[in-house]
Short mmCIF file of N, CA, C and O in Angstrom, two decimals:
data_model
loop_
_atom_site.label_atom_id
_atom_site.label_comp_id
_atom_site.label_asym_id
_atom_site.label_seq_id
_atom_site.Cartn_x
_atom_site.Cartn_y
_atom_site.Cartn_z
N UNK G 13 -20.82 42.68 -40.77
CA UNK G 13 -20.45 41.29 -40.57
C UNK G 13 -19.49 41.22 -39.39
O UNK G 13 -18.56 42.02 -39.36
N UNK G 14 -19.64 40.40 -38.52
CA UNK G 14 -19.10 40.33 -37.31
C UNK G 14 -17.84 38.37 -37.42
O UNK G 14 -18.09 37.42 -38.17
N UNK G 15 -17.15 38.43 -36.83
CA UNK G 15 -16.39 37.26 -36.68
C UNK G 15 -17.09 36.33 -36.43
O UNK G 15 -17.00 35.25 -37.03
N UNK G 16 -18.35 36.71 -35.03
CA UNK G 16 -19.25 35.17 -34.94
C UNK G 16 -20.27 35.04 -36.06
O UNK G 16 -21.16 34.19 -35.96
N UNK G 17 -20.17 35.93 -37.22
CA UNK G 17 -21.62 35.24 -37.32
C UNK G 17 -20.54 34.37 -38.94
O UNK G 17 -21.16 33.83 -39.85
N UNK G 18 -19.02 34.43 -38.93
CA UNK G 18 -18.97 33.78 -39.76
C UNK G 18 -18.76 31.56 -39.22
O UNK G 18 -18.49 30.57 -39.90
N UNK G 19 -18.95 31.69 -38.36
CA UNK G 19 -18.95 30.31 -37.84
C UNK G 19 -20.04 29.75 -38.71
O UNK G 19 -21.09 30.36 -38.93
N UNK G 20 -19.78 28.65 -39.17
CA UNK G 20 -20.53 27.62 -39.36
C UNK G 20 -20.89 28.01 -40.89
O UNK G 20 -21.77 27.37 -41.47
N UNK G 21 -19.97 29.42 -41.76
CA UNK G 21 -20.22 29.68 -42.93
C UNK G 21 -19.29 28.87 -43.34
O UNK G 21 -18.67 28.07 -42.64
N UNK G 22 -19.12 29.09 -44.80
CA UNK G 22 -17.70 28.77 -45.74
C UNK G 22 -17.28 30.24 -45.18
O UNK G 22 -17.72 31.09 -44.40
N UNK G 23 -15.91 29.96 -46.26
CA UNK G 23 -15.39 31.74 -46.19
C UNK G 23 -15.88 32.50 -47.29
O UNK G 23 -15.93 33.73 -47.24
N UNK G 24 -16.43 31.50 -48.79
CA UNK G 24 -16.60 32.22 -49.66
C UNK G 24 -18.30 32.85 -50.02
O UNK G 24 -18.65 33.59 -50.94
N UNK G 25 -19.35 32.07 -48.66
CA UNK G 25 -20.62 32.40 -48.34
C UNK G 25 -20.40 33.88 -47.37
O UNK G 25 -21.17 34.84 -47.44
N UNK G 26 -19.28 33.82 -46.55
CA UNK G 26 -19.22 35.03 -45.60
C UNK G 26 -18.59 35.90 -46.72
O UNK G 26 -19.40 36.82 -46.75
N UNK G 27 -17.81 36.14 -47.49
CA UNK G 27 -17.36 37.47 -47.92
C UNK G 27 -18.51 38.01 -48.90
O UNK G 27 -18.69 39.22 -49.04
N UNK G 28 -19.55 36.69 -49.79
CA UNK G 28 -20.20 37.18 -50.50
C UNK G 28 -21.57 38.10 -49.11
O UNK G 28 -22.14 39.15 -49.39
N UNK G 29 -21.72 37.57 -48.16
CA UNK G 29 -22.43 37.74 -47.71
C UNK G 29 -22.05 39.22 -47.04
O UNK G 29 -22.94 39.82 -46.43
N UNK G 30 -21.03 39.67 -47.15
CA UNK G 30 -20.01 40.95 -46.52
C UNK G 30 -20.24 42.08 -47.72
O UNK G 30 -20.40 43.28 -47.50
N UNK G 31 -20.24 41.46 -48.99
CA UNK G 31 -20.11 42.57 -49.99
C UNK G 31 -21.90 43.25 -50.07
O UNK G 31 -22.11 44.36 -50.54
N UNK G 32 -22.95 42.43 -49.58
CA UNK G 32 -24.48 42.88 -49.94
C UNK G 32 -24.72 43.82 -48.61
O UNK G 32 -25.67 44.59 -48.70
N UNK G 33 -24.32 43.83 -47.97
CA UNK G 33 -24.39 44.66 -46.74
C UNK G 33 -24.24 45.89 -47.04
O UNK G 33 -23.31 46.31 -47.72
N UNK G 34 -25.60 46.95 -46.31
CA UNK G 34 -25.53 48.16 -47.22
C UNK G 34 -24.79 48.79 -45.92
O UNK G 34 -24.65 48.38 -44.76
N UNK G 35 -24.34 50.08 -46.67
CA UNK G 35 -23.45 50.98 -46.02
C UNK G 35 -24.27 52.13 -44.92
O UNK G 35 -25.36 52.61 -45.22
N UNK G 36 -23.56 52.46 -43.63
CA UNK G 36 -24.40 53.04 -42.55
C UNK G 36 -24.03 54.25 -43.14
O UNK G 36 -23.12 54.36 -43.96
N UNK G 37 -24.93 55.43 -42.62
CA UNK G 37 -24.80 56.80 -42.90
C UNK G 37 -24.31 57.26 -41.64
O UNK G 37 -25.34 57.22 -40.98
N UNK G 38 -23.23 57.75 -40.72
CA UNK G 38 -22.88 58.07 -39.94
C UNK G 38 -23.66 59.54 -39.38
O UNK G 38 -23.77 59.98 -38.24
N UNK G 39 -24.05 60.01 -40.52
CA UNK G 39 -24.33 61.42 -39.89
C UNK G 39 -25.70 61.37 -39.86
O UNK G 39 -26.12 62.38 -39.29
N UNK G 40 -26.61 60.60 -40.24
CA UNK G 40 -27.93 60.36 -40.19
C UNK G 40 -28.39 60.79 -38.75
O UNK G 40 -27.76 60.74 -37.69
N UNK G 41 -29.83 61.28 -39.02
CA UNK G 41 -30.66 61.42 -37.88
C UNK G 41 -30.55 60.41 -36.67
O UNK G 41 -30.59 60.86 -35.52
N UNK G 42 -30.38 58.90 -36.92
CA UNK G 42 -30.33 57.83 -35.92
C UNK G 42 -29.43 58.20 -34.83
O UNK G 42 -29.79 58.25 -33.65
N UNK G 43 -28.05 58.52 -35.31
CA UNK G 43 -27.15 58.80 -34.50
C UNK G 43 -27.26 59.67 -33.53
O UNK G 43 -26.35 59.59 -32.70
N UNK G 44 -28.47 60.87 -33.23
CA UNK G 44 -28.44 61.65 -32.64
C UNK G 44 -29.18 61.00 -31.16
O UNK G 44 -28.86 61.30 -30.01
N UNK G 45 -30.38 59.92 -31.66
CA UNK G 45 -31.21 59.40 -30.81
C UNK G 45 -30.57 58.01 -29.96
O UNK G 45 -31.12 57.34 -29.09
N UNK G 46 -29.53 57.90 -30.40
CA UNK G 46 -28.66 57.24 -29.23
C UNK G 46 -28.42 57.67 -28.83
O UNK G 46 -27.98 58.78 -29.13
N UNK G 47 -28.54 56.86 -26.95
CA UNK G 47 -27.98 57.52 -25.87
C UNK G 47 -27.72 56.33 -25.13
O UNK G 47 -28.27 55.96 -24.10
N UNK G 48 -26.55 55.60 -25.97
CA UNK G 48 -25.80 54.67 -24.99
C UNK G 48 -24.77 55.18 -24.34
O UNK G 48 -23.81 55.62 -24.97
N UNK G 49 -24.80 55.21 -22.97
CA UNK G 49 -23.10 55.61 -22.15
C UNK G 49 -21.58 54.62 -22.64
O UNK G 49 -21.60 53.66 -23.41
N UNK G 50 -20.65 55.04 -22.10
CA UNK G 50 -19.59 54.08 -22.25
C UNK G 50 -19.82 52.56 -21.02
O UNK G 50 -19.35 51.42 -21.03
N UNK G 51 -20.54 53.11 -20.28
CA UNK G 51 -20.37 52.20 -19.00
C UNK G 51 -21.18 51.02 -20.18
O UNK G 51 -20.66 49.97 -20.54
N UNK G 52 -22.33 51.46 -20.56
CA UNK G 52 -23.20 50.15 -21.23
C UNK G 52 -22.42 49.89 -22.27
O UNK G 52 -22.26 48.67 -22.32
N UNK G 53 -21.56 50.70 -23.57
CA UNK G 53 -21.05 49.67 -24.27
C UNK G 53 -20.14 48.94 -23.74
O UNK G 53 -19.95 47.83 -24.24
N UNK G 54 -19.39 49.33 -22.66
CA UNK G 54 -18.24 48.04 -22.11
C UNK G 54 -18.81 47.06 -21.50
O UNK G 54 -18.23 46.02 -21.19
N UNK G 55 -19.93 47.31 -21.31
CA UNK G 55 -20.54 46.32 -20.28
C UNK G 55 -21.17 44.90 -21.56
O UNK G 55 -21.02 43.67 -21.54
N UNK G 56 -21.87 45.83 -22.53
CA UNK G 56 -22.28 44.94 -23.57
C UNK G 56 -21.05 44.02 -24.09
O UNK G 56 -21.19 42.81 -23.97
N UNK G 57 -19.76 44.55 -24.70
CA UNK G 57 -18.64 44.10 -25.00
C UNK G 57 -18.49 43.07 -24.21
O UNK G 57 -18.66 41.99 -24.78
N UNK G 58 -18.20 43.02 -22.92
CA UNK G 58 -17.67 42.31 -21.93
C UNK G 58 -19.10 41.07 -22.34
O UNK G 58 -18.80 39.91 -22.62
N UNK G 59 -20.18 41.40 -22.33
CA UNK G 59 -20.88 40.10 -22.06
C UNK G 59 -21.01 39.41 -23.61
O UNK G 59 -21.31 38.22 -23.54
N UNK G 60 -20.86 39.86 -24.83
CA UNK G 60 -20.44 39.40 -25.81
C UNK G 60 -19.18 38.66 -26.01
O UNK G 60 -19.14 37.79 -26.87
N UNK G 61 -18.00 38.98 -25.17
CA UNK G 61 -16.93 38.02 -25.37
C UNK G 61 -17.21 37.00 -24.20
O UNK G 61 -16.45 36.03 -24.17
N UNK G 62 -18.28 37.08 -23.14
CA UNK G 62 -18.43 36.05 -22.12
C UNK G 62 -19.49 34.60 -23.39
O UNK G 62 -19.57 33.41 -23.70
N UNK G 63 -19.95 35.75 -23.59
CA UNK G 63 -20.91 34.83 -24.78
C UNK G 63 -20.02 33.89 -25.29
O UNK G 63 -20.02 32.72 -24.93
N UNK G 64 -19.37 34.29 -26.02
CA UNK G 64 -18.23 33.58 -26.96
C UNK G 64 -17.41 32.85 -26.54
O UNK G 64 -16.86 32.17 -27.40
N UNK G 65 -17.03 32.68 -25.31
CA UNK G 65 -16.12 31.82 -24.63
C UNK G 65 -16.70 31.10 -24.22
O UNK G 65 -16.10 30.04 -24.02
N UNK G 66 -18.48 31.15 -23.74
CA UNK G 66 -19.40 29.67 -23.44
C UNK G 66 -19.50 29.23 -24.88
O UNK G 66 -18.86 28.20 -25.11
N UNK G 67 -20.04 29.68 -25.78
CA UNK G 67 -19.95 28.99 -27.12
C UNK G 67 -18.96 28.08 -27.35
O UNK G 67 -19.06 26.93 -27.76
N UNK G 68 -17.64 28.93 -26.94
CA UNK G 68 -16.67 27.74 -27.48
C UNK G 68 -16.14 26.74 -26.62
O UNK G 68 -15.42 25.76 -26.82
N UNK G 69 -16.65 27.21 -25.65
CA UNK G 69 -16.78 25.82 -24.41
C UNK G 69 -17.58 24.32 -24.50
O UNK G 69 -17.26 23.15 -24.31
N UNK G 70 -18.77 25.05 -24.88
CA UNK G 70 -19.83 24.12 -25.04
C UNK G 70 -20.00 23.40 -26.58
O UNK G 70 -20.77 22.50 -26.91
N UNK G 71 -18.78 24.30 -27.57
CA UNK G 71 -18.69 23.63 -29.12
C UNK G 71 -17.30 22.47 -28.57
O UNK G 71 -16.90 21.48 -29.18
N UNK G 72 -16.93 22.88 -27.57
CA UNK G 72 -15.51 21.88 -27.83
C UNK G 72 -16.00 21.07 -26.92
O UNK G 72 -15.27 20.08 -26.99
N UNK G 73 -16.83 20.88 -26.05
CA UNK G 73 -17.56 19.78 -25.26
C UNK G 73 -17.87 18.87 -25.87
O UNK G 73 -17.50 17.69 -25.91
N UNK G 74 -18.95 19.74 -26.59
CA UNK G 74 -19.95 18.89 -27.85
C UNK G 74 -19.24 17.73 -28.69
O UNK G 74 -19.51 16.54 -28.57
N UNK G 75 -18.24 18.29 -29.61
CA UNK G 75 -17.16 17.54 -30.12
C UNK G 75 -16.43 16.63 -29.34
O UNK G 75 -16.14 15.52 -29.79
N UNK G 76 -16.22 16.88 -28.60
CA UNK G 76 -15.16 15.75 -27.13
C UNK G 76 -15.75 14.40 -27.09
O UNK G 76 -15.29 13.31 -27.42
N UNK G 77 -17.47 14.93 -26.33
CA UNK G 77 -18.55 13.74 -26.09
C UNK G 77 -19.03 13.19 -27.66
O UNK G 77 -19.71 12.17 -27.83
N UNK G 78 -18.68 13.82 -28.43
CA UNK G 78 -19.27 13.12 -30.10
C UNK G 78 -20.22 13.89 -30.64
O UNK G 78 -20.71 13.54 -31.71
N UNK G 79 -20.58 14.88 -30.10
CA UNK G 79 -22.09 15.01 -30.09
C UNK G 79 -22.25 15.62 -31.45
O UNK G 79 -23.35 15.52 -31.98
N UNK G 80 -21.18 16.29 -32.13
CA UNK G 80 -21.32 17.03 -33.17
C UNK G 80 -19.58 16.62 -34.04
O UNK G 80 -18.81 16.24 -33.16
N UNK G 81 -19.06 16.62 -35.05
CA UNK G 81 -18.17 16.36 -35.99
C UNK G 81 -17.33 17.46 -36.30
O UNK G 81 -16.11 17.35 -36.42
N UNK G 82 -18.06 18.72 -36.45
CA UNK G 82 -17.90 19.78 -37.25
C UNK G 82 -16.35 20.33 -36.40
O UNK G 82 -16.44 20.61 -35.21
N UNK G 83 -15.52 20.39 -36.85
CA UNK G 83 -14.06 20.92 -36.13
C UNK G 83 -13.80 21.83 -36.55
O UNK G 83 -13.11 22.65 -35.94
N UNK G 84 -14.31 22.03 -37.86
CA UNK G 84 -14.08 23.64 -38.18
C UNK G 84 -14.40 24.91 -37.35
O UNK G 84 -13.76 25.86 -36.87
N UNK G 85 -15.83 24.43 -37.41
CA UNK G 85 -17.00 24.78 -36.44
C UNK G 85 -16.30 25.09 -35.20
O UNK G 85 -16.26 26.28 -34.88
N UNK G 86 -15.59 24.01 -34.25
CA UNK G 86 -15.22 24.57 -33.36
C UNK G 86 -14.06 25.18 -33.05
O UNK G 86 -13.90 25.90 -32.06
N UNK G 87 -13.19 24.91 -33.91
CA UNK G 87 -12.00 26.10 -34.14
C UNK G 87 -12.15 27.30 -34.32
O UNK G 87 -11.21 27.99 -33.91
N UNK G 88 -12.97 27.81 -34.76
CA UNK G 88 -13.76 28.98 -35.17
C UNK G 88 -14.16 29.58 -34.15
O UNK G 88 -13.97 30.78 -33.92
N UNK G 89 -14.83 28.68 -33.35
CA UNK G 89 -15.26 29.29 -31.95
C UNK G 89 -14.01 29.42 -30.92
O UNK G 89 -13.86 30.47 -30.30
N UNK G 90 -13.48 28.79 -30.83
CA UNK G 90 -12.65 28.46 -30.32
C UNK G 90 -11.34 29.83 -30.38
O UNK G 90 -10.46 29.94 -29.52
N UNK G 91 -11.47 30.68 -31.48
CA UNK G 91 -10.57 31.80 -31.96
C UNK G 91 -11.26 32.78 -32.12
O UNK G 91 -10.67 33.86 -32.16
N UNK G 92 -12.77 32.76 -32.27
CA UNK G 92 -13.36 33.95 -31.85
C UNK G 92 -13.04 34.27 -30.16
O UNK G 92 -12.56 35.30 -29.69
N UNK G 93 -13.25 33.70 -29.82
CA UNK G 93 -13.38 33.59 -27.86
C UNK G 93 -12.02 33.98 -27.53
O UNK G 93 -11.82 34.55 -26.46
N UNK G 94 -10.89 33.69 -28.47
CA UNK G 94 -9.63 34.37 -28.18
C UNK G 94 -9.39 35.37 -28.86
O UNK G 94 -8.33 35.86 -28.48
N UNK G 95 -9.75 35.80 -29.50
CA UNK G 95 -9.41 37.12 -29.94
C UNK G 95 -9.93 38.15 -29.30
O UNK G 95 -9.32 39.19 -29.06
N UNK G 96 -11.47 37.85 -28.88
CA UNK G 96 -12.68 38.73 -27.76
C UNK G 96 -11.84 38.60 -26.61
O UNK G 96 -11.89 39.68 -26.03
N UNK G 97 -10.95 37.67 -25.90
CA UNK G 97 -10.19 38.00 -24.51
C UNK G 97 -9.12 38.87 -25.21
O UNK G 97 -8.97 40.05 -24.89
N UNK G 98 -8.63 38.48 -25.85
CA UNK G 98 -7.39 39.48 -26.11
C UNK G 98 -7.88 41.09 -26.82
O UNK G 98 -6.99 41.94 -26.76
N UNK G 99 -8.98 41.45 -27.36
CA UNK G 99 -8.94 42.70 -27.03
C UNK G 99 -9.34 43.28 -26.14
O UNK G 99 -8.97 44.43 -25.88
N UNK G 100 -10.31 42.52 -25.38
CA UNK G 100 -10.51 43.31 -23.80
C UNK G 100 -9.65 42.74 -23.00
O UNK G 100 -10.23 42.17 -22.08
N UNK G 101 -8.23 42.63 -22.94
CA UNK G 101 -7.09 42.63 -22.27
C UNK G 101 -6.37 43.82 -23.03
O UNK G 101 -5.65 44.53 -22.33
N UNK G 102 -6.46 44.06 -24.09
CA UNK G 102 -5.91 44.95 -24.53
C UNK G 102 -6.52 46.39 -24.44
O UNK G 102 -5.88 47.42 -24.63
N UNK G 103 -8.05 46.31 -24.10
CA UNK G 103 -8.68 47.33 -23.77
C UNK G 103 -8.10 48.00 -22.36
O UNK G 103 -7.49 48.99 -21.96
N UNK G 104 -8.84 46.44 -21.76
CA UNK G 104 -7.97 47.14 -20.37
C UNK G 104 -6.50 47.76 -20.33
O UNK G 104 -6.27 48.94 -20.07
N UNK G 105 -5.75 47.01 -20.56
CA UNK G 105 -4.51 47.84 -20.45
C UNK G 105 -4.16 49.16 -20.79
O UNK G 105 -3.44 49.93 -20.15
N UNK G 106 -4.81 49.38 -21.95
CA UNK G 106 -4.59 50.77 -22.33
C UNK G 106 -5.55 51.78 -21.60
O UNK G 106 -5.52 53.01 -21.66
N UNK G 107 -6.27 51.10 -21.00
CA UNK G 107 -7.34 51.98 -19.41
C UNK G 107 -6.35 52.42 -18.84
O UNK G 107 -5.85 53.53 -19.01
N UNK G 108 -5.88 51.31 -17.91
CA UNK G 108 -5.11 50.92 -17.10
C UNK G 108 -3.77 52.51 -17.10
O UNK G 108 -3.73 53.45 -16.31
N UNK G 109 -2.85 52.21 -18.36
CA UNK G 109 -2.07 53.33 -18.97
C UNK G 109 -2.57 54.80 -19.12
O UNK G 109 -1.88 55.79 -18.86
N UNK G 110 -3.72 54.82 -19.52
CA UNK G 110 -4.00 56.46 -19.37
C UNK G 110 -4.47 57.03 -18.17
O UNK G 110 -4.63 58.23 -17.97
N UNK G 111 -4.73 55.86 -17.18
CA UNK G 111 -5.25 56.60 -15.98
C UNK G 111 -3.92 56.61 -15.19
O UNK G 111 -3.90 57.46 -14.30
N UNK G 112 -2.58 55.69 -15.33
CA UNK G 112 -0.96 56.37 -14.71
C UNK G 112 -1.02 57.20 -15.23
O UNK G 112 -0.82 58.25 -14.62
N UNK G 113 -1.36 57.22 -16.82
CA UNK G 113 -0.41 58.65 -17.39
C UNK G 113 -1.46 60.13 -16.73
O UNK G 113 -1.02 61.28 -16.68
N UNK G 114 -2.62 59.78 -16.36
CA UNK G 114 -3.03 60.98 -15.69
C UNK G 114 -2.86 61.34 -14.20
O UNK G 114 -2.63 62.46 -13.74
N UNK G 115 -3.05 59.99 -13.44
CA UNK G 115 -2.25 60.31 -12.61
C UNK G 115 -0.43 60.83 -12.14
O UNK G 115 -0.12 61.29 -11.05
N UNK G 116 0.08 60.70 -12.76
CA UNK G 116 1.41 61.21 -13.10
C UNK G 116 1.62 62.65 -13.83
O UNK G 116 2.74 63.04 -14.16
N UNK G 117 0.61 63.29 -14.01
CA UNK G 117 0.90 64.45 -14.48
C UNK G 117 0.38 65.17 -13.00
O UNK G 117 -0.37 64.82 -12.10
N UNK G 118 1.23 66.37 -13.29
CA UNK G 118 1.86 67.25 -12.19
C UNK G 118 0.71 68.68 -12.07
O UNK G 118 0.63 69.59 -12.89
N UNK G 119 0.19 68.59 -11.24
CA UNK G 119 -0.77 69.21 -10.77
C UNK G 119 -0.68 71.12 -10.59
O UNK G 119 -1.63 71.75 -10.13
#
């Protein structure tokens, strides 16, 4: 269960909907036949929180012009899209920090 897909739930449809979710096997065969790099998951990340910040652009539009009521709805979006900037600000930074702290070590 992911933060966006609880938009537009209750909270008590998303947790029931959290507890039926079966459990991954980490060590399973699947895992071996991935071969995503880091470059593609940051890249995916990055366009998932771009996602989310048009969502909540276009939910708080929607609402502005009338077009839709639901405020929950767009609060929701509206705090997914900030939380997705703030951990890839927080991603970055801690990039940012280990590549001083490697550059700063003494050769």
């Amino acid at each position: 269960m992911t933060i966006s897909s609880l938009s537009g739930q209750s909270t008590l449809a998303a947790l029931t909907s959290r507890s039926t979710t079966p459990v991954q096997d980490t060590n399973s065969a699947n895992t071996a036949k991935q071969t995503t790099s880091f470059s593609e998951r940051l890249g995916g990340a990055l366009e998932q929180v771009a996602q989310a910040q048009n969502k909540a652009s276009t939910s708080a539009t929607a609402y502005e012009t009338g077009q839709t009521e639901n405020l929950a709805g767009v609060m929701v979006d509206q705090q997914v899209a900030s939380l997705g900037f703030q951990m890839t600000l927080n991603v970055r930074n801690k990039a940012l920090s280990a590549y001083r702290d490697i550059m700063n070590m003494p050769v």
